[in-house]
Amino acid sequence: MNTEILELLHQNREYKDWKKVENKLKPLIVDYINGEPVYGFYETLKDKSLNKNGQLISISTQPVDSFVPYHIHNYVEMMVVLLGNCTIRTASNTIHMKQDEIIVMGRDTIHKVDEIDSGTIVVNIALKPAAFSLNDLDFLTHKEGMQSISSMLFSLLASNNSKVAFNLFHTNHESHVVNTVYDIISEYYQPDSFSNQIIKMEVLELFLRLIRIASHSPNLVNAKKKQNNNEIDLLTLLLYIEKNYKLITLDKMAAYFGFNANYLSAYLKKRTGYTFIKLVHIQRINVVAEYLTFSNAPIDDISTEVGYENPSYFYKVFKKYIGCSPSDYRKKYQKN
């Protein structure tokens, strides 16, 4: 237990009046559960100001004694109970969580958190789709009796309005898991050189440790059915996009795999929820973010390097996916 981090989080979890939050953010109602509205939360927000947070991996603290309605995200969310306990409700499940337990909530999964009391601290780690490349995930190979991190993460990222995609991990206070969580929080709230990169690697380490725990536990709560062999085929297709993003076209990719282009397009949309071109954009923008962070190359040169011939179109796409201009992104994250 890291008392310094807990005190920092304690200061960040101040009460939030839902009506004021609703008036400021004006989220859209996307569904109803038992007569209760479900809101679409598509931006990660800073703890106190409720301003937008453009980071690919961001952390917020669950507000104390505050009503949180049913909602969905277009990103994966990890919720970690650091102190006390809390209850999470999905469209069809009630999940009671205790200290050091972790739930991974898939994209577009309807859920809400019951009001937490002053003795509870819950942190939310948001993982946007561009946070990891497939190579980041695929280096962890599948082992018998053990769900690979790439399969699990991809499955959650790709669930499209499934309403029941989550994994609950009973960590049994495993020290390596707990320490990794605290390290991630520390790097985020007390950033230094390379903090973004360290956070990324430590989140991957956290998932790997959770998968190892799950492989030894028959009690993993998993709201998704066992994956079939088509998952491997899908990852192969996505890895092809990742490696050929610069000059890729749907026709070239379809010919490479011996598919009809219309079939391939429909397959990718059905299995990921994304169109072919959106998958390409995500990969390109992920590479651009690396260039902006680690190089001083001119932005127009970077856009050409990743496959965008029209600079103005590139700027439009980048802002759509990241939430800010490339130059603003470089100013904010290159120093880290």
Short mmCIF file of C-alpha atoms in Angstrom, two decimals:
data_model
loop_
_atom_site.label_atom_id
_atom_site.label_comp_id
_atom_site.label_asym_id
_atom_site.label_seq_id
_atom_site.Cartn_x
_atom_site.Cartn_y
_atom_site.Cartn_z
CA MET A 1 0.00 0.00 0.00
CA ASN A 2 1.45 3.34 -1.07
CA THR A 3 0.16 5.98 1.35
CA GLU A 4 1.52 8.89 -0.72
CA ILE A 5 -0.40 7.77 -3.82
CA LEU A 6 -3.53 7.03 -1.81
CA GLU A 7 -3.46 10.53 -0.35
CA LEU A 8 -3.10 12.03 -3.84
CA LEU A 9 -6.06 9.98 -5.08
CA HIS A 10 -8.05 10.90 -1.99
CA GLN A 11 -7.73 14.57 -2.98
CA ASN A 12 -8.86 13.83 -6.54
CA ARG A 13 -12.06 11.94 -5.73
CA GLU A 14 -14.18 14.89 -4.66
CA TYR A 15 -17.98 14.75 -4.95
CA LYS A 16 -19.46 15.48 -8.36
CA ASP A 17 -23.04 16.58 -8.88
CA TRP A 18 -24.37 14.56 -11.83
CA LYS A 19 -26.78 17.31 -12.90
CA LYS A 20 -23.92 19.80 -13.18
CA VAL A 21 -21.78 17.27 -15.03
CA GLU A 22 -24.67 16.52 -17.39
CA ASN A 23 -25.27 20.21 -18.07
CA LYS A 24 -21.60 20.78 -18.86
CA LEU A 25 -20.90 17.69 -20.99
CA LYS A 26 -24.38 17.21 -22.51
CA PRO A 27 -23.87 13.48 -23.19
CA LEU A 28 -26.29 11.79 -25.57
CA ILE A 29 -28.69 9.09 -24.38
CA VAL A 30 -27.91 5.96 -26.42
CA ASP A 31 -30.13 3.35 -24.74
CA TYR A 32 -32.25 2.51 -21.70
CA ILE A 33 -31.84 -0.17 -19.03
CA ASN A 34 -34.92 -0.86 -16.91
CA GLY A 35 -36.16 2.62 -17.70
CA GLU A 36 -32.83 4.26 -16.79
CA PRO A 37 -31.04 6.21 -19.54
CA VAL A 38 -27.65 5.03 -20.82
CA TYR A 39 -25.27 7.85 -21.77
CA GLY A 40 -22.46 7.83 -24.31
CA PHE A 41 -19.21 9.02 -22.72
CA TYR A 42 -16.75 9.28 -25.61
CA GLU A 43 -14.07 11.49 -24.08
CA THR A 44 -11.76 10.82 -21.16
CA LEU A 45 -11.81 13.67 -18.66
CA LYS A 46 -9.46 15.16 -16.10
CA ASP A 47 -10.28 14.56 -12.44
CA LYS A 48 -11.30 17.98 -11.20
CA SER A 49 -11.79 20.26 -14.19
CA LEU A 50 -13.78 17.82 -16.34
CA ASN A 51 -11.76 19.08 -19.31
CA LYS A 52 -11.00 16.64 -22.11
CA ASN A 53 -7.93 14.45 -21.72
CA GLY A 54 -6.23 13.57 -25.02
CA GLN A 55 -3.82 10.96 -23.67
CA LEU A 56 -4.06 7.45 -25.11
CA ILE A 57 -3.80 6.00 -21.60
CA SER A 58 -5.42 8.16 -18.93
CA ILE A 59 -6.36 7.76 -15.28
CA SER A 60 -9.18 9.24 -13.23
CA THR A 61 -10.45 8.68 -9.71
CA GLN A 62 -14.03 7.59 -8.97
CA PRO A 63 -15.79 10.49 -7.19
CA VAL A 64 -17.02 9.79 -3.66
CA ASP A 65 -20.74 9.78 -2.72
CA SER A 66 -21.60 10.60 -6.36
CA PHE A 67 -24.29 9.24 -8.63
CA VAL A 68 -22.93 7.71 -11.85
CA PRO A 69 -25.54 6.72 -14.46
CA TYR A 70 -25.42 3.81 -16.86
CA HIS A 71 -23.00 4.68 -19.64
CA ILE A 72 -20.75 3.33 -22.37
CA HIS A 73 -17.25 4.22 -23.59
CA ASN A 74 -15.63 3.74 -26.99
CA TYR A 75 -12.47 2.56 -25.24
CA VAL A 76 -11.48 -0.17 -22.81
CA GLU A 77 -11.63 0.77 -19.13
CA MET A 78 -9.82 -0.91 -16.25
CA MET A 79 -11.28 -0.26 -12.80
CA VAL A 80 -9.10 -1.02 -9.79
CA VAL A 81 -10.32 -1.00 -6.18
CA LEU A 82 -7.38 0.24 -4.10
CA LEU A 83 -9.30 0.60 -0.84
CA GLY A 84 -12.70 -0.59 0.34
CA ASN A 85 -15.20 -2.16 -2.04
CA CYS A 86 -17.63 -1.16 -4.75
CA THR A 87 -20.47 -2.52 -6.86
CA ILE A 88 -20.56 -2.34 -10.65
CA ARG A 89 -23.71 -3.04 -12.62
CA THR A 90 -23.92 -4.00 -16.29
CA ALA A 91 -27.03 -4.64 -18.35
CA SER A 92 -27.28 -8.17 -16.92
CA ASN A 93 -24.71 -8.52 -14.12
CA THR A 94 -24.08 -7.16 -10.63
CA ILE A 95 -20.38 -7.34 -9.74
CA HIS A 96 -19.20 -6.84 -6.17
CA MET A 97 -15.52 -5.88 -6.01
CA LYS A 98 -13.13 -5.89 -3.07
CA GLN A 99 -9.74 -4.31 -2.42
CA ASP A 100 -7.10 -4.97 -5.12
CA GLU A 101 -9.60 -6.58 -7.49
CA ILE A 102 -9.55 -5.40 -11.11
CA ILE A 103 -12.23 -5.40 -13.77
CA VAL A 104 -11.55 -4.82 -17.47
CA MET A 105 -14.63 -3.37 -19.14
CA GLY A 106 -14.90 -3.75 -22.91
CA ARG A 107 -15.72 -1.01 -25.36
CA ASP A 108 -19.44 -0.16 -25.62
CA THR A 109 -20.29 -2.29 -22.57
CA ILE A 110 -23.16 -0.72 -20.63
CA HIS A 111 -22.23 -0.26 -16.95
CA LYS A 112 -22.42 2.00 -13.93
CA VAL A 113 -20.76 2.18 -10.52
CA ASP A 114 -22.84 2.47 -7.36
CA GLU A 115 -21.96 5.39 -5.11
CA ILE A 116 -18.75 4.73 -3.18
CA ASP A 117 -18.20 5.89 0.39
CA SER A 118 -15.32 7.78 1.98
CA GLY A 119 -13.51 4.54 2.82
CA THR A 120 -13.23 3.48 -0.83
CA ILE A 121 -10.79 4.51 -3.55
CA VAL A 122 -11.34 3.31 -7.12
CA VAL A 123 -9.18 4.33 -10.07
CA ASN A 124 -10.25 4.12 -13.71
CA ILE A 125 -7.59 3.50 -16.36
CA ALA A 126 -8.82 4.30 -19.88
CA LEU A 127 -7.12 2.54 -22.81
CA LYS A 128 -8.00 4.13 -26.13
CA PRO A 129 -7.89 1.99 -29.30
CA ALA A 130 -4.60 3.53 -30.47
CA ALA A 131 -2.87 2.99 -27.11
CA PHE A 132 -1.29 -0.27 -28.24
CA SER A 133 -0.25 -1.66 -31.60
CA LEU A 134 -0.99 -5.26 -32.44
CA ASN A 135 2.71 -6.02 -32.22
CA ASP A 136 2.60 -4.76 -28.64
CA LEU A 137 -0.06 -7.35 -27.91
CA ASP A 138 0.91 -10.18 -30.22
CA PHE A 139 4.36 -10.82 -28.75
CA LEU A 140 2.61 -12.68 -25.93
CA THR A 141 1.99 -16.05 -27.52
CA HIS A 142 -0.93 -18.29 -26.69
CA LYS A 143 -0.25 -21.12 -24.26
CA GLU A 144 -2.47 -24.08 -23.54
CA GLY A 145 -4.93 -23.33 -20.75
CA MET A 146 -4.03 -19.64 -20.78
CA GLN A 147 -5.88 -16.88 -22.60
CA SER A 148 -3.31 -14.67 -24.34
CA ILE A 149 -3.24 -10.97 -23.57
CA SER A 150 -3.61 -10.13 -27.26
CA SER A 151 -6.75 -12.23 -27.62
CA MET A 152 -8.31 -10.84 -24.46
CA LEU A 153 -7.53 -7.20 -25.19
CA PHE A 154 -8.54 -7.46 -28.81
CA SER A 155 -11.76 -9.24 -27.88
CA LEU A 156 -12.71 -6.42 -25.52
CA LEU A 157 -11.67 -3.66 -27.92
CA ALA A 158 -13.61 -5.24 -30.76
CA SER A 159 -16.88 -5.93 -28.94
CA ASN A 160 -19.45 -3.74 -30.66
CA ASN A 161 -22.42 -2.89 -28.42
CA SER A 162 -22.18 -6.34 -26.81
CA LYS A 163 -23.33 -4.93 -23.44
CA VAL A 164 -21.72 -7.90 -21.60
CA ALA A 165 -17.99 -7.76 -22.30
CA PHE A 166 -15.86 -7.70 -19.15
CA ASN A 167 -13.28 -9.68 -17.20
CA LEU A 168 -13.09 -9.58 -13.40
CA PHE A 169 -9.79 -10.59 -11.80
CA HIS A 170 -9.53 -11.71 -8.19
CA THR A 171 -5.89 -10.83 -7.56
CA ASN A 172 -5.77 -12.09 -3.95
CA HIS A 173 -3.67 -9.02 -3.14
CA GLU A 174 -0.79 -10.39 -5.25
CA SER A 175 2.08 -7.99 -4.47
CA HIS A 176 3.47 -7.72 -8.01
CA VAL A 177 0.04 -6.77 -9.39
CA VAL A 178 -0.61 -4.21 -6.65
CA ASN A 179 2.86 -2.67 -7.00
CA THR A 180 2.49 -2.42 -10.78
CA VAL A 181 -0.81 -0.57 -10.37
CA TYR A 182 0.76 1.89 -7.96
CA ASP A 183 3.72 2.39 -10.32
CA ILE A 184 1.35 3.21 -13.19
CA ILE A 185 -0.55 5.73 -11.05
CA SER A 186 2.69 7.31 -9.82
CA GLU A 187 4.06 7.74 -13.35
CA TYR A 188 0.78 9.28 -14.47
CA TYR A 189 0.28 11.82 -11.67
CA GLN A 190 3.99 12.52 -11.12
CA PRO A 191 5.33 12.43 -14.71
CA ASP A 192 9.00 12.51 -15.61
CA SER A 193 11.05 11.65 -18.70
CA PHE A 194 9.50 8.76 -20.68
CA SER A 195 6.52 8.45 -18.31
CA ASN A 196 4.11 7.77 -21.18
CA GLN A 197 6.26 4.94 -22.48
CA ILE A 198 6.78 3.49 -18.99
CA ILE A 199 3.02 3.56 -18.37
CA LYS A 200 2.41 1.74 -21.64
CA MET A 201 4.87 -1.02 -20.78
CA GLU A 202 3.60 -1.34 -17.22
CA VAL A 203 -0.01 -1.68 -18.39
CA LEU A 204 1.14 -4.54 -20.63
CA GLU A 205 2.96 -6.07 -17.67
CA LEU A 206 -0.18 -5.71 -15.56
CA PHE A 207 -2.25 -7.55 -18.15
CA LEU A 208 0.29 -10.31 -18.36
CA ARG A 209 0.27 -10.76 -14.58
CA LEU A 210 -3.53 -10.80 -14.57
CA ILE A 211 -3.56 -13.44 -17.29
CA ARG A 212 -1.15 -15.56 -15.28
CA ILE A 213 -3.39 -15.27 -12.22
CA ALA A 214 -6.39 -16.19 -14.35
CA SER A 215 -4.65 -19.28 -15.70
CA HIS A 216 -4.43 -20.64 -12.14
CA SER A 217 -7.93 -19.68 -11.11
CA PRO A 218 -11.15 -21.46 -12.08
CA ASN A 219 -13.14 -18.50 -10.77
CA LEU A 220 -12.34 -15.84 -13.35
CA VAL A 221 -15.56 -14.00 -14.12
CA ASN A 222 -15.63 -13.62 -17.90
CA ALA A 223 -18.73 -12.29 -19.62
CA LYS A 224 -17.60 -13.35 -23.09
CA LYS A 225 -17.85 -16.82 -24.51
CA LYS A 226 -14.75 -18.84 -25.30
CA GLN A 227 -13.15 -17.56 -28.47
CA ASN A 228 -13.01 -19.68 -31.58
CA ASN A 229 -10.21 -20.22 -34.03
CA ASN A 230 -11.40 -17.34 -36.20
CA GLU A 231 -9.79 -14.98 -33.67
CA ILE A 232 -6.35 -16.05 -34.90
CA ASP A 233 -7.35 -15.36 -38.49
CA LEU A 234 -8.59 -11.91 -37.52
CA LEU A 235 -5.35 -11.06 -35.73
CA THR A 236 -3.45 -12.16 -38.83
CA LEU A 237 -5.48 -9.74 -40.93
CA LEU A 238 -4.90 -6.89 -38.49
CA LEU A 239 -1.19 -7.57 -38.29
CA TYR A 240 -1.11 -7.30 -42.09
CA ILE A 241 -2.71 -3.84 -41.82
CA GLU A 242 -0.20 -2.89 -39.14
CA LYS A 243 2.77 -3.86 -41.29
CA ASN A 244 1.46 -2.47 -44.61
CA TYR A 245 -0.44 0.61 -43.49
CA LYS A 246 1.48 3.08 -45.68
CA LEU A 247 0.50 1.77 -49.13
CA ILE A 248 -2.32 -0.60 -48.24
CA THR A 249 -5.58 -0.76 -50.19
CA LEU A 250 -8.57 -3.00 -49.64
CA ASP A 251 -8.13 -4.60 -53.08
CA LYS A 252 -4.43 -5.37 -52.49
CA MET A 253 -5.14 -6.88 -49.08
CA ALA A 254 -8.03 -8.96 -50.39
CA ALA A 255 -5.88 -10.28 -53.23
CA TYR A 256 -3.06 -11.14 -50.81
CA PHE A 257 -5.35 -13.32 -48.69
CA GLY A 258 -7.41 -14.63 -51.62
CA PHE A 259 -10.63 -12.92 -50.51
CA ASN A 260 -13.27 -10.96 -52.35
CA ALA A 261 -12.80 -7.30 -51.40
CA ASN A 262 -16.45 -6.85 -50.37
CA TYR A 263 -16.26 -10.00 -48.23
CA LEU A 264 -13.07 -8.81 -46.52
CA SER A 265 -14.56 -5.39 -45.83
CA ALA A 266 -17.72 -6.89 -44.32
CA TYR A 267 -15.70 -9.40 -42.27
CA LEU A 268 -13.50 -6.72 -40.73
CA LYS A 269 -16.51 -4.53 -39.94
CA LYS A 270 -18.40 -7.43 -38.35
CA ARG A 271 -15.49 -8.67 -36.24
CA THR A 272 -14.02 -5.35 -35.11
CA GLY A 273 -16.83 -2.81 -35.42
CA TYR A 274 -14.45 -0.72 -37.58
CA THR A 275 -14.38 -0.19 -41.34
CA PHE A 276 -11.22 -1.09 -43.25
CA ILE A 277 -10.26 2.55 -43.70
CA LYS A 278 -10.76 3.30 -40.00
CA LEU A 279 -8.45 0.43 -39.08
CA VAL A 280 -5.84 1.90 -41.41
CA HIS A 281 -6.30 5.38 -39.90
CA ILE A 282 -5.86 4.01 -36.37
CA GLN A 283 -2.60 2.34 -37.33
CA ARG A 284 -1.26 5.38 -39.18
CA ILE A 285 -2.14 7.77 -36.38
CA ASN A 286 -0.52 5.44 -33.84
CA VAL A 287 2.71 5.61 -35.85
CA VAL A 288 2.42 9.39 -36.20
CA ALA A 289 2.12 9.71 -32.42
CA GLU A 290 5.40 7.79 -32.05
CA TYR A 291 7.14 10.08 -34.56
CA LEU A 292 5.84 13.20 -32.80
CA THR A 293 7.02 11.91 -29.44
CA PHE A 294 10.47 10.66 -30.42
CA SER A 295 11.56 12.84 -33.37
CA ASN A 296 11.73 16.42 -34.54
CA ALA A 297 10.80 15.58 -38.12
CA PRO A 298 8.53 18.13 -39.84
CA ILE A 299 4.88 17.22 -39.42
CA ASP A 300 4.16 17.32 -43.16
CA ASP A 301 7.03 14.89 -43.74
CA ILE A 302 5.61 12.57 -41.09
CA SER A 303 2.18 12.62 -42.70
CA THR A 304 3.70 11.68 -46.06
CA GLU A 305 5.81 8.96 -44.45
CA VAL A 306 2.76 7.16 -43.02
CA GLY A 307 0.78 7.37 -46.26
CA TYR A 308 -1.17 10.64 -46.26
CA GLU A 309 -0.63 12.51 -49.53
CA ASN A 310 -2.90 15.41 -48.57
CA PRO A 311 -1.58 17.28 -45.49
CA SER A 312 -4.88 19.02 -44.76
CA TYR A 313 -6.68 15.67 -44.77
CA PHE A 314 -4.04 14.27 -42.42
CA TYR A 315 -4.54 17.13 -39.95
CA LYS A 316 -8.29 16.53 -40.01
CA VAL A 317 -7.90 12.79 -39.38
CA PHE A 318 -5.34 13.31 -36.60
CA LYS A 319 -7.55 15.76 -34.71
CA LYS A 320 -10.55 13.44 -35.09
CA TYR A 321 -8.74 10.49 -33.52
CA ILE A 322 -6.48 12.24 -30.99
CA GLY A 323 -8.50 15.35 -30.14
CA CYS A 324 -5.81 17.94 -30.83
CA SER A 325 -3.50 19.08 -33.61
CA PRO A 326 -0.19 17.24 -34.29
CA SER A 327 1.81 20.29 -33.15
CA ASP A 328 -0.11 20.51 -29.88
CA TYR A 329 0.37 16.78 -29.33
CA ARG A 330 4.13 17.16 -29.85
CA LYS A 331 4.37 20.10 -27.45
CA LYS A 332 2.46 18.20 -24.77
CA TYR A 333 4.08 14.79 -24.97
CA GLN A 334 7.58 15.15 -26.40
CA LYS A 335 8.89 16.51 -23.12
CA ASN A 336 7.81 13.27 -21.45
#
